[in-house]
Coordinates of C-alpha atoms and ligand atoms in Angstrom, one line a residue:
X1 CA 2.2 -15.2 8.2
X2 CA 3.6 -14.0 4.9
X3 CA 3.0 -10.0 4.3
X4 CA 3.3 -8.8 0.9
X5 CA 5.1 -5.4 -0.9
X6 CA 2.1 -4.0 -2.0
X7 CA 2.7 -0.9 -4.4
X8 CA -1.0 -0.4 -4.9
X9 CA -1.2 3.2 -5.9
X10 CA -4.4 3.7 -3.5
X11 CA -6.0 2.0 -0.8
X12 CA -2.2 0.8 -0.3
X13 CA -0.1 -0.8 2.7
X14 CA -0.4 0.5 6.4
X15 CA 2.6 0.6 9.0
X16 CA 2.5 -2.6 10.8
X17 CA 2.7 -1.1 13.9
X18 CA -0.6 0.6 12.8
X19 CA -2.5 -2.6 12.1
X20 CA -1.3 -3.8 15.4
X21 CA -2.5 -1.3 17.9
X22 CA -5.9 -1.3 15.8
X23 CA -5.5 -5.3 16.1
X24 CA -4.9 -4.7 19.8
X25 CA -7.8 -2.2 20.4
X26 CA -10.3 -4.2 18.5
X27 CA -12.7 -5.9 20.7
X28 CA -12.0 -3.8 23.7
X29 CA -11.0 0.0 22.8
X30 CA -9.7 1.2 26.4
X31 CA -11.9 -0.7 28.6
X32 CA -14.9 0.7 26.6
X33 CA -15.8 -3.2 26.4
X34 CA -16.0 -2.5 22.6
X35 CA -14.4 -1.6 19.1
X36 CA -14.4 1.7 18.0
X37 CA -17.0 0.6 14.8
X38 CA -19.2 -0.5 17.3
X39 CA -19.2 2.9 19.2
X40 CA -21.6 6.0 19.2
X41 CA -20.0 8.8 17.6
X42 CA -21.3 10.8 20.7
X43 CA -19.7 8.2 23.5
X44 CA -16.7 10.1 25.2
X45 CA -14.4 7.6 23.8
X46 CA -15.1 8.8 20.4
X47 CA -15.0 12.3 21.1
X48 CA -11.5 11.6 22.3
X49 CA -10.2 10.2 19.4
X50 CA -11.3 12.9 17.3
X51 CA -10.4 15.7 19.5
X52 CA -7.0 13.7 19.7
X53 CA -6.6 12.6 15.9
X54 CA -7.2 16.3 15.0
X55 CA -4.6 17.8 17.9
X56 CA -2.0 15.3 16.4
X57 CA -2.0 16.3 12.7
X58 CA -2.0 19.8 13.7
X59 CA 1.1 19.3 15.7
X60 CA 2.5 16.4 12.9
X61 CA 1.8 18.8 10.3
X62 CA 2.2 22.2 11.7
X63 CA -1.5 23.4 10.8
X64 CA -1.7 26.9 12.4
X65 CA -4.3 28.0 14.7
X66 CA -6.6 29.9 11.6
X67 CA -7.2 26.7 9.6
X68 CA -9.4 24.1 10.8
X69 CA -9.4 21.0 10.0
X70 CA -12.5 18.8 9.0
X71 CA -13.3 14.8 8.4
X72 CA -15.6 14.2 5.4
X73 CA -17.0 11.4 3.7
X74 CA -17.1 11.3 0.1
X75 CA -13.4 11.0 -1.1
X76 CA -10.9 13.5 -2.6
X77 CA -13.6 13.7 -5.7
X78 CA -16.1 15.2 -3.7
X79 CA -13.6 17.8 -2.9
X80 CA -13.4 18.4 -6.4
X81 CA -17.1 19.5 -5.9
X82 CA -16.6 21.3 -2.3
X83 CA -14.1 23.6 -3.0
X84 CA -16.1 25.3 -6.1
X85 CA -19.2 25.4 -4.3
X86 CA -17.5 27.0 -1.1
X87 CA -14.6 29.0 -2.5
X88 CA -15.2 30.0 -6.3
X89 CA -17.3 33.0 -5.2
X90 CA -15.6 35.4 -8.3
X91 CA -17.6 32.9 -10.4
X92 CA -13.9 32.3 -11.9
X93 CA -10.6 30.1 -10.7
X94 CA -7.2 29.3 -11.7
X95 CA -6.8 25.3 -12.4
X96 CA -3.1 24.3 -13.8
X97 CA -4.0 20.2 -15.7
X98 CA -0.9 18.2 -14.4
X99 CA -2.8 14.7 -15.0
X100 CA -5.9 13.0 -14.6
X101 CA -7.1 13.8 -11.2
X102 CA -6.5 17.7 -11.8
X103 CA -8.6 17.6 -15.1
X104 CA -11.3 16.1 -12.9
X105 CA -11.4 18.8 -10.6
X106 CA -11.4 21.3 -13.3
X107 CA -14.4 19.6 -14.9
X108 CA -16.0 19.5 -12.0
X109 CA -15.4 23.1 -11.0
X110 CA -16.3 24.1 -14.7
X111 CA -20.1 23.0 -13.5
X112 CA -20.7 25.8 -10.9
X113 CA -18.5 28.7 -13.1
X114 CA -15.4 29.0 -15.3
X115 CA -12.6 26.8 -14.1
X116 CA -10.0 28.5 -16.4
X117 CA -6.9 26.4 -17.7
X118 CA -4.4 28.5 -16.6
X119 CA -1.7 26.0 -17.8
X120 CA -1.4 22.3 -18.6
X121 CA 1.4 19.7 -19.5
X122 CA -1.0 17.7 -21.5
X123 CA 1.0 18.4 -24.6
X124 CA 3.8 15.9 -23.4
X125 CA 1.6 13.5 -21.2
X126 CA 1.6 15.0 -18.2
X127 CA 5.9 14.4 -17.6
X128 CA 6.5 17.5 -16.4
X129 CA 5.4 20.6 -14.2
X130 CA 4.4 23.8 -16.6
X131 CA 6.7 26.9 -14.6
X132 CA 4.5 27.9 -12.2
X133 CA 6.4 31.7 -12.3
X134 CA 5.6 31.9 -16.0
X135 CA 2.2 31.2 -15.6
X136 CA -0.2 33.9 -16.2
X137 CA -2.9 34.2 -13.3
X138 CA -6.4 36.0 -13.4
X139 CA -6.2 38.7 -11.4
X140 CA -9.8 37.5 -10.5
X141 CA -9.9 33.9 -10.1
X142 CA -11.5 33.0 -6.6
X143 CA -7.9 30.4 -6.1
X144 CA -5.6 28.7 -7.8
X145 CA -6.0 24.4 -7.7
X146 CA -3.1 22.2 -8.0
X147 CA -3.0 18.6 -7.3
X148 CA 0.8 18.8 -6.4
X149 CA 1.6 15.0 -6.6
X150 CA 0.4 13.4 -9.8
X151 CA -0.2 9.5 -8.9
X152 CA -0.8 8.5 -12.0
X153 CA 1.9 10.0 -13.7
X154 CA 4.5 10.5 -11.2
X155 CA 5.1 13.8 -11.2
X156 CA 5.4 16.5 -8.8
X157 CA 5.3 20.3 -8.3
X158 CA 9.1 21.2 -7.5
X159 CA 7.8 24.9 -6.4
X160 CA 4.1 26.4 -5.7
X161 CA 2.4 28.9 -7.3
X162 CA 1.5 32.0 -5.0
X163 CA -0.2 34.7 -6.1
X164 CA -0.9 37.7 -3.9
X165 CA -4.3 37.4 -2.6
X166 CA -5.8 33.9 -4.6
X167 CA -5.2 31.4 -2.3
X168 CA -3.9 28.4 -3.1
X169 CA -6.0 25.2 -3.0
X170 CA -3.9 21.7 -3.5
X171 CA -5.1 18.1 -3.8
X172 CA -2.4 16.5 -1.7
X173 CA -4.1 13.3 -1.7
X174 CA -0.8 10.8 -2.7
X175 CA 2.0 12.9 -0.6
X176 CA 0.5 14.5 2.2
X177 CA 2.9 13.3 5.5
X178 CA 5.4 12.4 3.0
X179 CA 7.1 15.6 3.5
X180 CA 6.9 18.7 5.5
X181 CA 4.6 21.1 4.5
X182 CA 4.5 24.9 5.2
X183 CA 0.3 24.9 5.2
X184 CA 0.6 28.7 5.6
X185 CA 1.0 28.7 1.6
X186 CA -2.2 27.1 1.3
X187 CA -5.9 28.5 1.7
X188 CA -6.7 24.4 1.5
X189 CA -5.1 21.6 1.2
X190 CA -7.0 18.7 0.9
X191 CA -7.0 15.1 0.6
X192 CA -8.4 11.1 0.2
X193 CA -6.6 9.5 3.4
X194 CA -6.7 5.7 1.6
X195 CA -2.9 6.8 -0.2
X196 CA -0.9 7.7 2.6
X197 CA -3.1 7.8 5.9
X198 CA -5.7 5.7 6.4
X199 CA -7.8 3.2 4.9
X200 CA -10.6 4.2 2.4
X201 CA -13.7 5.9 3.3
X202 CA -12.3 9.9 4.1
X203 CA -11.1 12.6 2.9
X204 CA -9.6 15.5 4.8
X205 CA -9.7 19.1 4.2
X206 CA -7.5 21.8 5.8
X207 CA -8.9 25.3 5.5
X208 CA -7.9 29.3 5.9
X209 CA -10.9 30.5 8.1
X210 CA -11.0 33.4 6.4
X211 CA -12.4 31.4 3.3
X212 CA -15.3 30.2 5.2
X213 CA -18.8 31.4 5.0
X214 CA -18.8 32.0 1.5
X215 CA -20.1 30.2 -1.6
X216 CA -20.0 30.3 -5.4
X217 CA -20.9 33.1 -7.6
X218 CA -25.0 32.8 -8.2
X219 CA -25.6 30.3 -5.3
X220 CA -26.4 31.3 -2.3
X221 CA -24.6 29.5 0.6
X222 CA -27.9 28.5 2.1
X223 CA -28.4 26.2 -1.0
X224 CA -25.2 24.2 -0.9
X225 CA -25.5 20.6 0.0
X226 CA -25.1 20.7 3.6
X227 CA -22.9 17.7 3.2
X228 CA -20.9 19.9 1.0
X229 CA -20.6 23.1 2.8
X230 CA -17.7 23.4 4.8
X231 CA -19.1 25.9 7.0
X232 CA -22.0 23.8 7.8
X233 CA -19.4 21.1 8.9
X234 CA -16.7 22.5 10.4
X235 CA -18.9 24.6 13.0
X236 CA -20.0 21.5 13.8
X237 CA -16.5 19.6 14.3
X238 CA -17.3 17.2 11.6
X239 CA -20.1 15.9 13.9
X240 CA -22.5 17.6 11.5
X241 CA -23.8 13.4 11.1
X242 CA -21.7 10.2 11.9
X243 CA -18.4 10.7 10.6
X244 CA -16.2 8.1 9.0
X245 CA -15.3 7.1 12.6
X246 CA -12.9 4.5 12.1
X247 CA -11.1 6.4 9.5
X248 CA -10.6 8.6 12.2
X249 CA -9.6 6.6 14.6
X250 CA -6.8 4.5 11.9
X251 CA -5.5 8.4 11.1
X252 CA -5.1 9.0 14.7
X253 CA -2.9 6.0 14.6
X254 CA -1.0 7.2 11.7
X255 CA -0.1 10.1 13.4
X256 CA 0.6 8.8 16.7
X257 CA 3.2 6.3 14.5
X258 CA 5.0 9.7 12.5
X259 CA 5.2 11.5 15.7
X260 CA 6.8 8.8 17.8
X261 CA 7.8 6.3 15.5
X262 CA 9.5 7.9 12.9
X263 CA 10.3 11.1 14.8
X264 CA 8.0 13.7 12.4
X265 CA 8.0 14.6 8.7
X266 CA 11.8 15.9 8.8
X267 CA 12.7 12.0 9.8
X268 CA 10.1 10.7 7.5
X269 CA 11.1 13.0 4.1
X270 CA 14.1 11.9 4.9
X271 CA 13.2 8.0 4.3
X272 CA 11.2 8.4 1.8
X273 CA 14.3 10.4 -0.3
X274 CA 16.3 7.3 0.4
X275 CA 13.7 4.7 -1.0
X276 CA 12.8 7.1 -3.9
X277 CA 16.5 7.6 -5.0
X278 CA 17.0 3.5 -4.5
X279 CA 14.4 3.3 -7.3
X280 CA 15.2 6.4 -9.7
X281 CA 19.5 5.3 -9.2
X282 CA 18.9 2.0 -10.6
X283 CA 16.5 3.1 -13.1
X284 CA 19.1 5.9 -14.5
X285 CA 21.8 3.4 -14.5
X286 CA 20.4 1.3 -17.4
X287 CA 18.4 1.2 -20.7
X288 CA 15.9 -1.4 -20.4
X289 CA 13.3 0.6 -18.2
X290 CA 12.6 4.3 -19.2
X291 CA 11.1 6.4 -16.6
X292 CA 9.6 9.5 -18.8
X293 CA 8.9 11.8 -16.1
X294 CA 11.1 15.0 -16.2
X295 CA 14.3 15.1 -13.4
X296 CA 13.1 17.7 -11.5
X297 CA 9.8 16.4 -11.5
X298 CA 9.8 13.4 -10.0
X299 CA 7.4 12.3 -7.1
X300 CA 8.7 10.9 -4.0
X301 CA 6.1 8.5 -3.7
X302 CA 5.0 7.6 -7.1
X303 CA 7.2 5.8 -9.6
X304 CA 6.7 4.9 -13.1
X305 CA 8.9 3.5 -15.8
X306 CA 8.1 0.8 -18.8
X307 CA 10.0 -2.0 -20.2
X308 CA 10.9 -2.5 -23.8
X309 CA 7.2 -3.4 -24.6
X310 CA 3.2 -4.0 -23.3
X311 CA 4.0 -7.5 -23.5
X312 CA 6.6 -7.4 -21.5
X313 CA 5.0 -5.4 -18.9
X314 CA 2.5 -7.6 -18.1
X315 CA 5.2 -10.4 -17.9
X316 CA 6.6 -8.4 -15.5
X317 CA 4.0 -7.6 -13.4
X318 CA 3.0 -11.2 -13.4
X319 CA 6.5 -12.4 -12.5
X320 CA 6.9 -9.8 -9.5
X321 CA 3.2 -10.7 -8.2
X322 CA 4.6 -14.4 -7.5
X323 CA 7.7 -12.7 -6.0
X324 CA 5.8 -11.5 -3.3
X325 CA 5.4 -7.9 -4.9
X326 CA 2.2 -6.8 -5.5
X327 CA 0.4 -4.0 -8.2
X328 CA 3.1 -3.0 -10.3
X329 CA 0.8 -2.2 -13.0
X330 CA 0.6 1.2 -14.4
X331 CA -2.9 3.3 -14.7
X332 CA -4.3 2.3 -17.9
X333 CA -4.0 5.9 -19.3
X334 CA 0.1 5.5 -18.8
X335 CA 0.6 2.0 -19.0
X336 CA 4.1 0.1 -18.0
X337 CA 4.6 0.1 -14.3
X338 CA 4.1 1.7 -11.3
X339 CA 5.6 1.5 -7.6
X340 CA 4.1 3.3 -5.1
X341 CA 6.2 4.0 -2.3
X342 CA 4.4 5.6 0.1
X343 CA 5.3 6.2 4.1
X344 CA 4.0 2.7 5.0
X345 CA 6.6 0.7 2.1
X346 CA 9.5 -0.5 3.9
X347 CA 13.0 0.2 2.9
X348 CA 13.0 -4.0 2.5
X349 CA 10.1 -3.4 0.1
X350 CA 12.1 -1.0 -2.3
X351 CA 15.4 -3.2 -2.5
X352 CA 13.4 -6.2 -3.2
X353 CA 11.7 -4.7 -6.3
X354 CA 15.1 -3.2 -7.6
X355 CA 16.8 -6.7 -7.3
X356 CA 13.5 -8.1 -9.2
X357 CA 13.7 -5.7 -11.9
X358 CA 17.6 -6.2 -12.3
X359 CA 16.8 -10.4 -12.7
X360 CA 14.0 -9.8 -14.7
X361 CA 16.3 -7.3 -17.2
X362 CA 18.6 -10.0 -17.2
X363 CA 16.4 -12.8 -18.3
X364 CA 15.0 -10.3 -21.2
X365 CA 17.4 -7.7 -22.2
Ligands
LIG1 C1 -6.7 8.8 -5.6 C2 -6.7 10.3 -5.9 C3 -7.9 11.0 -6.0 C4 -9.3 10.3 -5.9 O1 -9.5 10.0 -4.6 P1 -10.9 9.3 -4.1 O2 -10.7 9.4 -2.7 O3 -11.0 8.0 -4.8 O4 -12.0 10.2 -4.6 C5 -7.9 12.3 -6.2 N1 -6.7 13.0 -6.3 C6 -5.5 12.3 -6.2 C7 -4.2 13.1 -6.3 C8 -5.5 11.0 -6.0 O5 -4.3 10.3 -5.9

């Protein structure tokens, strides 16, 4: 059996020791005499696994005991939907553009009131971070939204913004358990788990309680999607209707793996500095890749630097794809390349590329 690098940007790899216990517990989940797709949501197997998935990432994560958590289908985009509807009830909020995925939120919010662009680094493609202590905030907006790693630019926050009475609201969708994470500075966090949890199907929000039971300026909570309202589904543990079960189940895994595994988010931060500086050392010390994203900018789990030309590019990506290392290719709004080195990309994974791009400069320099 030959596994490959993969540096898909998103659904991407999954610890091995993950696949394995879900390999393990597949036709029989703990004498249940069946897998937990097969399961009723209601069985007391399930209810474990939720109860238990949720306990874990409170205690991997530190969530305090006035946030809850909650399991919804629909993705990170249907967050970008959720959090107006339930949150923006000044009619009015704060979004800063960073990339793609952050001017999708703000269009979306922009659909249920004014989703104000209180700064942007559009004016030099998204390389940087605009100062978030420079930043004038509205007084009034209902929160301030970040998506503090940019995944298709490579980019992340390097400080938060926090304003005195706006909460906070971050897409953490390509870096959540990459890092610890005071989630006190947050009135959500939210995220798709198929980056750096779980496979695709789920996203997970992580809410203040004091923002629930409320709803957007001019709708009345009573007519918000019940799928969308987070009151509606947190009350109900996420068991408003079948949840992604085995999403569930996969992230209890995942959490099981960073607590005892790796040894928590300190231990884990710590590996994924080593594998990002592997990356950004080699790409400093030469010419024929550029990596345009600002120094202090640079994500820890999402790398992107270009060769001398598109042509090139794809030779490269082409080359590495027989090499054993998979989805190099950059979003098509950045081109070039792109690694993504999330928790699940071995150390192995990170070396191999760096002696692939080294050979490949070589043959074409
Ligand atoms: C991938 C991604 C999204 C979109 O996620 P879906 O689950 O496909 O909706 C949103 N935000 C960020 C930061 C992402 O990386």
């Amino acid at each position: 059996m030959a596994r490959v690098y993969n540096f898909s940007a998103g659904p991407s790899m999954l610890p091995e020791y993950v696949l394995r216990k879900a390999q393990a517990d597949l036709l029989d989940y703990q004498g249940s005499g069946q897998s937990v797709m097969e399961m009723s949501h209601r069985s007391p197997w399930f209810e474990d696994i939720l109860h238990n998935t949720e306990a874990a990432m409170r205690r991997v994560l530190g969530v305090p005991d006035n946030y809850k958590i909650g399991f919804f289908q629909g993705g990170a985009t249907q967050q970008f939907a959720m959090v107006p509807l339930n949150l923006m009830t000044t009619g009015t909020a704060d979004y800063i553009v960073t990339g793609n995925f952050s001017k999708k939120a703000a269009e979306e919010a922009a659909k249920f009131g004014i989703a104000r662009i209180a700064a942007s680094s559009k004016d030099k493609n998204f390389t940087y971070i605009p100062d978030v202590k420079a930043i004038e905030y509205d007084p009034n907006a209902s929160y301030i939204h970040i998506c503090q790693n940019n995944t298709i630019f490579g980019t992340k926050f390097a400080e938060l913004p926090q304003v005195a009475g706006v909460p906070l609201v971050a897409d953490m969708s390509s870096m959540i358990f990459s890092e610890p994470t005071d989630v006190s500075k947050y009135g959500c966090i939210y995220f798709g788990v198929q980056k750096n949890v779980a496979p695709a199907g789920m996203a997970v929000a992580i809410l203040r309680e004091d923002l629930l039971g409320r709803s957007a300026k001019g709708i009345p909570a009573e007519n918000i999607p019940t799928m969308m309202n987070y009151t509606t589904l947190l009350k109900a543990d996420s068991m408003y209707n079948t949840p992604p079960c085995w999403c569930i189940y996969m992230t209890g895994l995942m959490m099981e793996y960073l607590e005892h595994e790796i040894g928590g988010l300190d231990a884990m931060k710590k590996i994924n500095e080593e594998k990002a500086a592997l990356l950004y050392a080699y790409l400093d010390g030469q010419d024929f890749y550029k990596n345009p994203v600002e120094k202090p900018f640079r994500s820890l789990m999402n790398v992107t630097f270009t060769s001398p030309s598109p042509e090139l590019d794809k030779e490269f990506c082409a080359e590495a794809a027989g090499a054993g290392l998979l989805n190099l290719k950059g979003h098509r709004l950045v081109g070039g390349m792109r690694a993504s080195i999330y928790n699940a990309m071995p150390r192995e994974g990170v070396i191999k590329l760096v002696e692939f791009m080294e050979q490949f400069r070589k043959a074409h320099a």
